[in-house]
CSV table of C-alpha atoms and ligand atoms in Angstrom, one decimal:
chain,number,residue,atom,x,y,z
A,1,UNK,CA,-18.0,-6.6,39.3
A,2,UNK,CA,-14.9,-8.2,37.1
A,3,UNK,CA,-12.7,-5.1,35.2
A,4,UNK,CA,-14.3,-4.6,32.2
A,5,UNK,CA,-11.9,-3.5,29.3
A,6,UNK,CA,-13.1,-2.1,25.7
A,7,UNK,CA,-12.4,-5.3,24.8
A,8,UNK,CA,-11.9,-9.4,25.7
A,9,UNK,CA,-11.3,-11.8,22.6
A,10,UNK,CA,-13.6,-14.6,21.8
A,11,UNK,CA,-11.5,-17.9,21.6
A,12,UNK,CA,-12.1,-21.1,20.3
A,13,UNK,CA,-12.9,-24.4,22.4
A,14,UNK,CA,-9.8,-25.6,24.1
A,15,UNK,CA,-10.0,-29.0,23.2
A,16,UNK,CA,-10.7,-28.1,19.6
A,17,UNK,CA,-7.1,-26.4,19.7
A,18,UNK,CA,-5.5,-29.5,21.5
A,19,UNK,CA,-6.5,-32.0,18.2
A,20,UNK,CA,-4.9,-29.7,16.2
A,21,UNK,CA,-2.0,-29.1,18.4
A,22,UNK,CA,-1.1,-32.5,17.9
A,23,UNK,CA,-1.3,-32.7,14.4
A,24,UNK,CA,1.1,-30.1,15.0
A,25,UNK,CA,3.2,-32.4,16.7
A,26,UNK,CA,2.7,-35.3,14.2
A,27,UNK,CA,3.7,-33.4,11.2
A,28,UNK,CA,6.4,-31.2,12.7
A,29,UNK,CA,5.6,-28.7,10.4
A,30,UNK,CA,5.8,-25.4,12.5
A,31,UNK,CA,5.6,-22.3,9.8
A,32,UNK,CA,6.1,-21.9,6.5
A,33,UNK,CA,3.0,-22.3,3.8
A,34,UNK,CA,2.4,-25.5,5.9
A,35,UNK,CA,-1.1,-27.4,5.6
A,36,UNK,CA,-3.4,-25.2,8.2
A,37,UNK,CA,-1.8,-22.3,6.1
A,38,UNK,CA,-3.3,-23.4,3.2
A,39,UNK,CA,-6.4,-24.2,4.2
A,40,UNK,CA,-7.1,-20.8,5.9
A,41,UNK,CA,-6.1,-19.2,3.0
A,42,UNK,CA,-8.6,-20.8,1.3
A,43,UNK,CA,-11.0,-20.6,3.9
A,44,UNK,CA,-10.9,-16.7,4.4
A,45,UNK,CA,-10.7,-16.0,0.9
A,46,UNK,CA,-14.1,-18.0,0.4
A,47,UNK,CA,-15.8,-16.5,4.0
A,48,UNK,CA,-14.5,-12.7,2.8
A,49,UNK,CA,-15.3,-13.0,-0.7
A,50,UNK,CA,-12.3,-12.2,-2.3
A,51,UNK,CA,-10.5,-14.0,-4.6
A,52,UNK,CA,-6.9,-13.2,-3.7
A,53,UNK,CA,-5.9,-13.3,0.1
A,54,UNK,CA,-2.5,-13.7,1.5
A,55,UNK,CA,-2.0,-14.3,5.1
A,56,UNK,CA,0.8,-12.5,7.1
A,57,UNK,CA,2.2,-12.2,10.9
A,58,UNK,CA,0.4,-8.9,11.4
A,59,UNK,CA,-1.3,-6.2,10.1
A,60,UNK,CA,1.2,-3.9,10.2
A,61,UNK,CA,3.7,-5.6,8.2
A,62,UNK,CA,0.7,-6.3,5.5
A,63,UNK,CA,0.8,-2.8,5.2
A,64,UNK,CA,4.4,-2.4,5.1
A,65,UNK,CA,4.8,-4.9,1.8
A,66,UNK,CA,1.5,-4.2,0.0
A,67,UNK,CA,3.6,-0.6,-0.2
A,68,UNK,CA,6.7,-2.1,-1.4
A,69,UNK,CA,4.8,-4.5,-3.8
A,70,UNK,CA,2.9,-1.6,-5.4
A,71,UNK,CA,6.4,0.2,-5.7
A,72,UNK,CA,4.4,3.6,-3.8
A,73,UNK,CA,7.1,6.4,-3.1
A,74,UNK,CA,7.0,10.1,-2.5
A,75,UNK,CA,4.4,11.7,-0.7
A,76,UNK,CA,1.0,9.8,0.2
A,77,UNK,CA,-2.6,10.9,1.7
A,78,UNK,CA,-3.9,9.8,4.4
A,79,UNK,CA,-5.8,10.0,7.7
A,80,UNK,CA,-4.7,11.2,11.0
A,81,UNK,CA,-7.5,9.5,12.3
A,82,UNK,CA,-6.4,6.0,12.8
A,83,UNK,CA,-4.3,4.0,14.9
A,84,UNK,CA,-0.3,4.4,14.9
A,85,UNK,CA,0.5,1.5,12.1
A,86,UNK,CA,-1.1,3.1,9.2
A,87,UNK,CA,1.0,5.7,9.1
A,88,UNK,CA,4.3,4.2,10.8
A,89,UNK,CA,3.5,2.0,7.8
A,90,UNK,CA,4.5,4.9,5.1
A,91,UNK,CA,7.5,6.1,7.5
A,92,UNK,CA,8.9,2.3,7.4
A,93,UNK,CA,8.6,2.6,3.7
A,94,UNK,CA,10.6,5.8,3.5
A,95,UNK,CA,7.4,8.1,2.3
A,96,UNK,CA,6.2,11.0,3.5
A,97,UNK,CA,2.7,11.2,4.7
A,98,UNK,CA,0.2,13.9,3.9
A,99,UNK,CA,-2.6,14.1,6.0
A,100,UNK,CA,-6.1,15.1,5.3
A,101,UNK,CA,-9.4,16.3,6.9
A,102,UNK,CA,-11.9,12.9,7.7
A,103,UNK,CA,-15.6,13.5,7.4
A,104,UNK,CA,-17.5,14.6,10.4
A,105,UNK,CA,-20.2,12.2,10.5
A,106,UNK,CA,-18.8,8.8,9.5
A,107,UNK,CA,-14.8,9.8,10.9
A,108,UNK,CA,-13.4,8.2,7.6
A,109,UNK,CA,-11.3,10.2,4.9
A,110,UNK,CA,-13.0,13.1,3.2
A,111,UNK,CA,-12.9,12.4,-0.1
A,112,UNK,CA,-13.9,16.3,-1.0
A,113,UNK,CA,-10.4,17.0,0.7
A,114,UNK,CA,-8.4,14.9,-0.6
A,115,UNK,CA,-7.5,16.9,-4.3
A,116,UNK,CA,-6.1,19.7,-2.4
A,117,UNK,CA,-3.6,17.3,-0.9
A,118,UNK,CA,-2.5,16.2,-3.8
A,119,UNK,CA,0.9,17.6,-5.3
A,120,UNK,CA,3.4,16.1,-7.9
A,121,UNK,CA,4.9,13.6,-5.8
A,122,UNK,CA,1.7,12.2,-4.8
A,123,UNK,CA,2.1,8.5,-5.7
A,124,UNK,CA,-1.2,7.0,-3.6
A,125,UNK,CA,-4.1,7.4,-1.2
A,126,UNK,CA,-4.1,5.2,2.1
A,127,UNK,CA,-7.5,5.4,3.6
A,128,UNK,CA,-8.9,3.7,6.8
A,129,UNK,CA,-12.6,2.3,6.8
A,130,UNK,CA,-12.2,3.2,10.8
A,131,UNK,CA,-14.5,1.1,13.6
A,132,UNK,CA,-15.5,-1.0,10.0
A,133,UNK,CA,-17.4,2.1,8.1
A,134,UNK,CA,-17.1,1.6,4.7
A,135,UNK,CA,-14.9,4.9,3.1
A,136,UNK,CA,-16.5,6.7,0.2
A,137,UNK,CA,-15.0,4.2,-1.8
A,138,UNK,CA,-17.2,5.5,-5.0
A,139,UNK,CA,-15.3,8.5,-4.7
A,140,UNK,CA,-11.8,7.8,-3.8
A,141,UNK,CA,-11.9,5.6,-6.8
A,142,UNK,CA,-12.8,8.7,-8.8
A,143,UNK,CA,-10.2,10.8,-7.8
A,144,UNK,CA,-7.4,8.0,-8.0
A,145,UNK,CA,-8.3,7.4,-11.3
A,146,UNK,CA,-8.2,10.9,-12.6
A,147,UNK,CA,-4.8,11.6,-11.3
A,148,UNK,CA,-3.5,8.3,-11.4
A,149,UNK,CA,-3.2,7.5,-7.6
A,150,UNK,CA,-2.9,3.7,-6.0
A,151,UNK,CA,-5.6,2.7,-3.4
A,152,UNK,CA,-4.5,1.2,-0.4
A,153,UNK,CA,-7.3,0.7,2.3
A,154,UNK,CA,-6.1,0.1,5.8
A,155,UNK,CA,-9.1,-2.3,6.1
A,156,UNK,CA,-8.1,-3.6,9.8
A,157,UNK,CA,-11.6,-3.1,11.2
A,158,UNK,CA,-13.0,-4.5,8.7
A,159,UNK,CA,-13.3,-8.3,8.6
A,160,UNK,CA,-16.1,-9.2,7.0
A,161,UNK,CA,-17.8,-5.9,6.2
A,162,UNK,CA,-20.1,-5.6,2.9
A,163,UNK,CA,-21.6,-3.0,0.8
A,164,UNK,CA,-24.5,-3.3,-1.1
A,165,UNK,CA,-24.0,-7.2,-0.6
A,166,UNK,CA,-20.3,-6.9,-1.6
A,167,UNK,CA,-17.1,-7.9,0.7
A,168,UNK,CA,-15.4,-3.8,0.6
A,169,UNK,CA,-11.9,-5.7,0.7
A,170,UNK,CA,-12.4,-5.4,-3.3
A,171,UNK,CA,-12.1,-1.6,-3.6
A,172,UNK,CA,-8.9,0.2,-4.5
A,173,UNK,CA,-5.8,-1.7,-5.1
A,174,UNK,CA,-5.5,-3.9,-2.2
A,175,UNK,CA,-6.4,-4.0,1.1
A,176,UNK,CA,-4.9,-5.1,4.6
A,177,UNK,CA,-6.6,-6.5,7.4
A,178,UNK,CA,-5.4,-7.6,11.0
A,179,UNK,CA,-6.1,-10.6,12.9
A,180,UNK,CA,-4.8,-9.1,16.4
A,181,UNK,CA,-6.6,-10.6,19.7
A,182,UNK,CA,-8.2,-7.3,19.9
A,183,UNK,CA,-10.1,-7.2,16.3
A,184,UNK,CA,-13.3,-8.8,15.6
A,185,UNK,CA,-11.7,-11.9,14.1
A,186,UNK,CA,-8.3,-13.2,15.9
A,187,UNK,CA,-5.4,-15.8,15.2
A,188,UNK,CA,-3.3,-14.4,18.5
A,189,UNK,CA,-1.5,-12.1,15.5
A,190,UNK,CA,-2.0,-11.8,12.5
A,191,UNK,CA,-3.3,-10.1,9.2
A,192,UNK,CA,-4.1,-10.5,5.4
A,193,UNK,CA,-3.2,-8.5,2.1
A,194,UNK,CA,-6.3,-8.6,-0.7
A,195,UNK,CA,-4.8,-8.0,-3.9
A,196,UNK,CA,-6.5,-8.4,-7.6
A,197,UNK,CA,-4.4,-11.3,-8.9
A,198,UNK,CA,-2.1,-14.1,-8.3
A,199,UNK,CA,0.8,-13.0,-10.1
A,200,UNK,CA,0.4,-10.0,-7.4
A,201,UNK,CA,-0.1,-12.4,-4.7
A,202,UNK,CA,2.9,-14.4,-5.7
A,203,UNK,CA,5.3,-11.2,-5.4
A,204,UNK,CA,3.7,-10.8,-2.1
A,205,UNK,CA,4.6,-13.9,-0.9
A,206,UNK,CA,8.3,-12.8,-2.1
A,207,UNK,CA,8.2,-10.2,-0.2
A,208,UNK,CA,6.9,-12.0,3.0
A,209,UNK,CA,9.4,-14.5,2.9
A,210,UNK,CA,12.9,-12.6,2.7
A,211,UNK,CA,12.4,-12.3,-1.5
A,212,UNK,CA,13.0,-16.3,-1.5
A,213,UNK,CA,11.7,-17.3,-5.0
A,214,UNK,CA,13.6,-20.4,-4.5
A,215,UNK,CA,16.8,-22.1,-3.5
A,216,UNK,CA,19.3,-19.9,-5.8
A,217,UNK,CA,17.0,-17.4,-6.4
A,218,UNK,CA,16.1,-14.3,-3.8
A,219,UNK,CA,14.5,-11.8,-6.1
A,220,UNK,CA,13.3,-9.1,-3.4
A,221,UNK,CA,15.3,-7.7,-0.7
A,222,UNK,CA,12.1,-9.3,1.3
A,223,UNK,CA,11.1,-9.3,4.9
A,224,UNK,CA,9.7,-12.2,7.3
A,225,UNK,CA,6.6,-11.7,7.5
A,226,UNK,CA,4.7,-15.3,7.4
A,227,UNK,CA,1.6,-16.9,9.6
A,228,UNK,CA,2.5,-19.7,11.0
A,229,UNK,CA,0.9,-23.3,12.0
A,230,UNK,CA,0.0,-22.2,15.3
A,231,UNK,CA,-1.3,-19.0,13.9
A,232,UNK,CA,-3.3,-20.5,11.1
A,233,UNK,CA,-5.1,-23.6,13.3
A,234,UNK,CA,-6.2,-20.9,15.6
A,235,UNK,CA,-7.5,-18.7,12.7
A,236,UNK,CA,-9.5,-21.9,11.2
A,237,UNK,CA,-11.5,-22.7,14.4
A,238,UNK,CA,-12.0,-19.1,15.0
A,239,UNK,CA,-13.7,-18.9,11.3
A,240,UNK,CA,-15.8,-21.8,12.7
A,241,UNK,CA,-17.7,-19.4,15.6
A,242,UNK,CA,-16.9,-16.0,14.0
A,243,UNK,CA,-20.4,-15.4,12.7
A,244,UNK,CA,-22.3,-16.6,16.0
A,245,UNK,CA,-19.5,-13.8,17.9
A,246,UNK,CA,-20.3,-11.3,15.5
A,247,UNK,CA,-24.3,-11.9,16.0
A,248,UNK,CA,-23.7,-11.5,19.9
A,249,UNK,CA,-21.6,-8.5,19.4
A,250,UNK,CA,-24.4,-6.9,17.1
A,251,UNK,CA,-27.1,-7.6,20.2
A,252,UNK,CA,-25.2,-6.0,22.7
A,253,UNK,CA,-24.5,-3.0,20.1
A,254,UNK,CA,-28.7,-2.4,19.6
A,255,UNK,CA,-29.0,-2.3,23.6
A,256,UNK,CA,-26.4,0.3,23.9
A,257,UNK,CA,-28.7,2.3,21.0
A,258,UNK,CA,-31.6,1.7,22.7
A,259,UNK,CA,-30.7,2.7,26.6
A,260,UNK,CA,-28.6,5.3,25.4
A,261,UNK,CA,-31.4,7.0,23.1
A,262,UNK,CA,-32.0,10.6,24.3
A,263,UNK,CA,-29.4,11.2,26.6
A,264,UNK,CA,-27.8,14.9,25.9
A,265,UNK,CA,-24.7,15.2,25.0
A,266,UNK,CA,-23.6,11.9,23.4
A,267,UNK,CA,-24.0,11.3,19.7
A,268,UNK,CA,-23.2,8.7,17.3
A,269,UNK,CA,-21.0,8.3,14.1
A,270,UNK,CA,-23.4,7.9,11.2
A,271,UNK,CA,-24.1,4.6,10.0
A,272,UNK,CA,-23.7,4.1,6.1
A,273,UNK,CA,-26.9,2.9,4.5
A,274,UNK,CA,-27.1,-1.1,2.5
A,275,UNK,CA,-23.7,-2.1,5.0
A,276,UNK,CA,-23.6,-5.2,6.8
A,277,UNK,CA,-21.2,-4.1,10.2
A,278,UNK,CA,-19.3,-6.5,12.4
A,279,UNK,CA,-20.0,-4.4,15.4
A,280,UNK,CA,-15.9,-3.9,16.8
A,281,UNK,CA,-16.4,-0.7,18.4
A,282,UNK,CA,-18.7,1.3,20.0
A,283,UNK,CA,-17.4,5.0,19.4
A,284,UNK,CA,-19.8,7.9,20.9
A,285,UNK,CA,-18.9,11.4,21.4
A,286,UNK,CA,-19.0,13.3,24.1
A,287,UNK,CA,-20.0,17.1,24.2
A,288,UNK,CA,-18.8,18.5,27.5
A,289,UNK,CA,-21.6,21.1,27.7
A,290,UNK,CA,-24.9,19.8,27.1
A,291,UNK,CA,-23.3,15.9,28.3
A,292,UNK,CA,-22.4,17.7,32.0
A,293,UNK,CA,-18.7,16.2,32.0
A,294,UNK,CA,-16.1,16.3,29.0
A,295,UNK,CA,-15.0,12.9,27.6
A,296,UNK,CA,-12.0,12.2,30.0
A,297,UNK,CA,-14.3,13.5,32.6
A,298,UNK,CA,-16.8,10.1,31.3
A,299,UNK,CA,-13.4,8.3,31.2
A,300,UNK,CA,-12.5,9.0,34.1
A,301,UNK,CA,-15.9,8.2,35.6
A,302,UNK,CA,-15.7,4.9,34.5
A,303,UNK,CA,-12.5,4.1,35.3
A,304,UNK,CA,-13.5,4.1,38.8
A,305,UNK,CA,-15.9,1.9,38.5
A,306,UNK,CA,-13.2,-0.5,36.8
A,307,UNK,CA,-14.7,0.2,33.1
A,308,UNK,CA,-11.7,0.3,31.2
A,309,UNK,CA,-13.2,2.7,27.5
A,310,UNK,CA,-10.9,3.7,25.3
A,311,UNK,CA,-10.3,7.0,23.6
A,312,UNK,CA,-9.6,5.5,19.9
A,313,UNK,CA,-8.5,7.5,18.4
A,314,UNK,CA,-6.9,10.0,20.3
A,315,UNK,CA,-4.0,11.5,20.1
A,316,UNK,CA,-4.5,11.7,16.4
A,317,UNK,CA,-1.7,10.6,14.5
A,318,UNK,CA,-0.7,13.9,13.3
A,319,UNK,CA,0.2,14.9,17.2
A,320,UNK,CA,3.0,12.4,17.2
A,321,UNK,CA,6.0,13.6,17.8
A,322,UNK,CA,7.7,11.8,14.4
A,323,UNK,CA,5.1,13.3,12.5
A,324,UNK,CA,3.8,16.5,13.9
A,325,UNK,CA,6.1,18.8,12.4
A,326,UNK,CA,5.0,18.0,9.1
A,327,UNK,CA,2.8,21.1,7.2
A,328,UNK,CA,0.2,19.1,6.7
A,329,UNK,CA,-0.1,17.7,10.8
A,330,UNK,CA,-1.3,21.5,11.4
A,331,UNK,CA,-4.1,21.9,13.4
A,332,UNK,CA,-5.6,24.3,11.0
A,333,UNK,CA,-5.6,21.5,8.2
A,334,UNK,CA,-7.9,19.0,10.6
A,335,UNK,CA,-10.2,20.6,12.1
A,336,UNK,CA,-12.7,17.6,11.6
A,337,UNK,CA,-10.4,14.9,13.1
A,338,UNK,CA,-9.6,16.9,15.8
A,339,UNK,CA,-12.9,17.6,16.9
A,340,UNK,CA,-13.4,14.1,17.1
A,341,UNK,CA,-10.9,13.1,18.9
A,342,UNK,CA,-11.0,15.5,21.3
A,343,UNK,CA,-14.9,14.3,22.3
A,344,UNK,CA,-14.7,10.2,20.8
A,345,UNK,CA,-14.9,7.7,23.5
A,346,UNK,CA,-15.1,4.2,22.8
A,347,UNK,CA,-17.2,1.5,25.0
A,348,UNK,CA,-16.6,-1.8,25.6
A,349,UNK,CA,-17.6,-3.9,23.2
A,350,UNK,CA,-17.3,-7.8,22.7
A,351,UNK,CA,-19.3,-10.9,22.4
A,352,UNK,CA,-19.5,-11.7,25.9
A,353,UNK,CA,-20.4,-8.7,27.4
A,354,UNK,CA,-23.2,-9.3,29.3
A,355,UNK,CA,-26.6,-7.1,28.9
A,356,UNK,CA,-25.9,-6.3,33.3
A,357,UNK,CA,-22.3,-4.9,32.1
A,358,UNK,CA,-24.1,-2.5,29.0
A,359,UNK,CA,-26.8,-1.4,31.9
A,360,UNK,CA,-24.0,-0.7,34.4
A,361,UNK,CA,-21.9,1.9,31.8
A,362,UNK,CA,-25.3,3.5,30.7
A,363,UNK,CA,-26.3,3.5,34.1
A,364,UNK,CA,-23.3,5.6,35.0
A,365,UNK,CA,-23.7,7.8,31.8
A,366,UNK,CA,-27.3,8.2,32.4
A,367,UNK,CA,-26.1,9.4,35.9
A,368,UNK,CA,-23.9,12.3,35.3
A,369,UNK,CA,-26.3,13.0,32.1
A,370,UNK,CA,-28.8,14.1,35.2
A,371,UNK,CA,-26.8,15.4,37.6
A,372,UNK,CA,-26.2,18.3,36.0
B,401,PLP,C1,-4.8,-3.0,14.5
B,401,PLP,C2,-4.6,-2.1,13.4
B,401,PLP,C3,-3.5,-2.2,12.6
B,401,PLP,C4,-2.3,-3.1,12.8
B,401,PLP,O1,-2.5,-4.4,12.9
B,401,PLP,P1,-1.6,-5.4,13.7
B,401,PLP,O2,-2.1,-6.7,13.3
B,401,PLP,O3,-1.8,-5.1,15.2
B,401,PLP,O4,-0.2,-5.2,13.3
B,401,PLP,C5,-3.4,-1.3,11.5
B,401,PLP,N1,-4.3,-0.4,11.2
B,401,PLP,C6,-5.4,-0.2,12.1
B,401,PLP,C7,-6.4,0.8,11.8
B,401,PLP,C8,-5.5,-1.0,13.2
B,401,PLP,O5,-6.5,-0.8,14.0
């Protein structure tokens, strides 16, 4: 058998790309709000359901000016649980994270935690709807409102997740998504900022585009931080197949549930009731003792058979050497998120994993389950 890695990104058909590669050519428009910009703008706002979507280079730097556009400062909560961006996303931005505990079941933000984080210079609340489960967002919109927070949901794993038949991008102030090859939808690089309304929008694009808001006028010390052609044609043929992906991706999620059904040891995050998932990751966690082998030993298991899991998301980000000397990256304060990332293992997971593959990692799991 091939290496398989946690994950391998659907692309679009070659030739597809070529006709649009030389439109590319014809117009000699490379970057810059040109025509496959605007139409997948218009595209992903429609497929998402949202009404305002701006496009960027990358997730991260979504993050980075949906910050600066909501003018957040001071101190900010969020989750250690997550991958680096979301909080190198405050540092960039001069603010000082403050972490909190997540929930154990769904390994999202607990919003029962999150008021005794909160001090004077509290200016927002940057939560992560991790692997695509939606946050508490009932409840983090409570508490935002009574003190007067900004929401900000790191929605990265998100693309195209709903709640009771309702796109989540539409909670809290904004929301960010990536488009990077390893995220359920792809344009190479990329990412998107949901915000309520275009005069928003239009300081985002400011802020995208070095604070250009034309020839004489630069009203933002702005970044670059624009899709471009190459990015955007990708993104529109993607759209095309994305729904077929994510229905292949779901399939080969319900085998893993159902071969992996009673073996000790290895549990599940909970799933949120009335959601429609897009399946990105497989997460389970491992307990060493009634499993017969800790995670890294399962990790390590796998590896040599040239199954390539992943342990998002560990370290957490609190155990980062910029951050861990912050009071609030004690160990003490999250004990939750450490748990889980001391045990959370994620399989691979993608469209074209083939039912033999899933049968091969259980196999192997199902193995040491056993030998014990
Ligand atoms: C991937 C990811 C990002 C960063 O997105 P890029 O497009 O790679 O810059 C941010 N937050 C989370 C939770 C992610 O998984």
């Amino acid at each position: 058998m091939e290496n398989i890695y946690v994950t391998s990104p659907s692309l679009p058909p070659l030739e597809e790309y070529q006709e649009y590669l030389a439109s590319i050519w014809q117009s000699k428009k490379l970057t810059n709000y040109g025509p496959f910009h605007e139409k997948l703008e218009a595209e992903l706002s429609q497929k998402l359901g949202v009404e305002h979507l701006m496009l960027t280079s990358n997730g991260t730097l979504a993050l980075v000016i949906a910050l600066q556009e909501m003018r957040i400062t001071g101190e900010v909560i969020t989750t250690p649980f997550s991958f680096a961006a979301t909080t190198h996303a405050l540092h960039w931005n001069g603010i000082k994270p403050v972490f909190s505990d997540i929930d154990p079941q769904t390994y999202n933000l607990d919003p029962a935690k999150i008021e005794a984080a909160i001090t004077p210079r509290t200016t927002a609340i940057l939560p992560v709807h991790v692997y695509g489960t939606p946050c508490d967002m009932e409840a983090i919109g409570k508490i935002a409102d009574t003190y007067g927070l900004k929401v900000l949901y790191d929605a990265a794993h998100a693309f195209g997740v709903e709640k009771d038949g309702q796109s989540i991008l539409n909670f809290g102030d904004m929301s960010v998504l990536s488009f990077h090859a390893t995220k359920a939808y792809n344009t190479v690089e990329g990412g998107a900022i949901v915000c309520k309304d275009a005069k928003t929008k239009q300081r985002l694009r400011y802020l995208q585009n070095f604070g250009i808001a034309d020839e004489l006028t630069i009203v933002a010390p702005g970044i670059n931080a624009k899709m471009n052609e190459f990015q955007a044609a990708f993104g529109l043929l993607q759209l095309k197949y994305v729904d077929g992906e994510i229905d292949k991706r779901e399939k080969v999620w319900n085998l893993y549930d159902s071969l992996l059904d009673g073996v000790p040891g290895i549990t599940r995050p909970a799933r949120v009731p009335r959601v429609r998932a897009n399946y990105s990751y497989y997460p389970v966690l491992v307990d060493g003792e009634a499993f017969g082998t800790d995670r890294d030993g399962l990790y390590q298991r796998l590896k040599e058979d040239k199954i390539f899991a992943r342990r998002y998301f560990y370290p957490l980000i609190s155990e980062f050497p910029t951050y861990r000397g912050l009071p609030s990256a004690d160990r003490a304060n999250l004990p939750n998120a450490h748990r889980v990332a001391d045990r959370v293992l994620c399989l691979p997971i993608f469209a074209d994993l083939s039912p033999e593959a899933v049968q091969l990692i259980v196999g192997i799991i199902r193995e040491i389950a056993l030998g014990q």
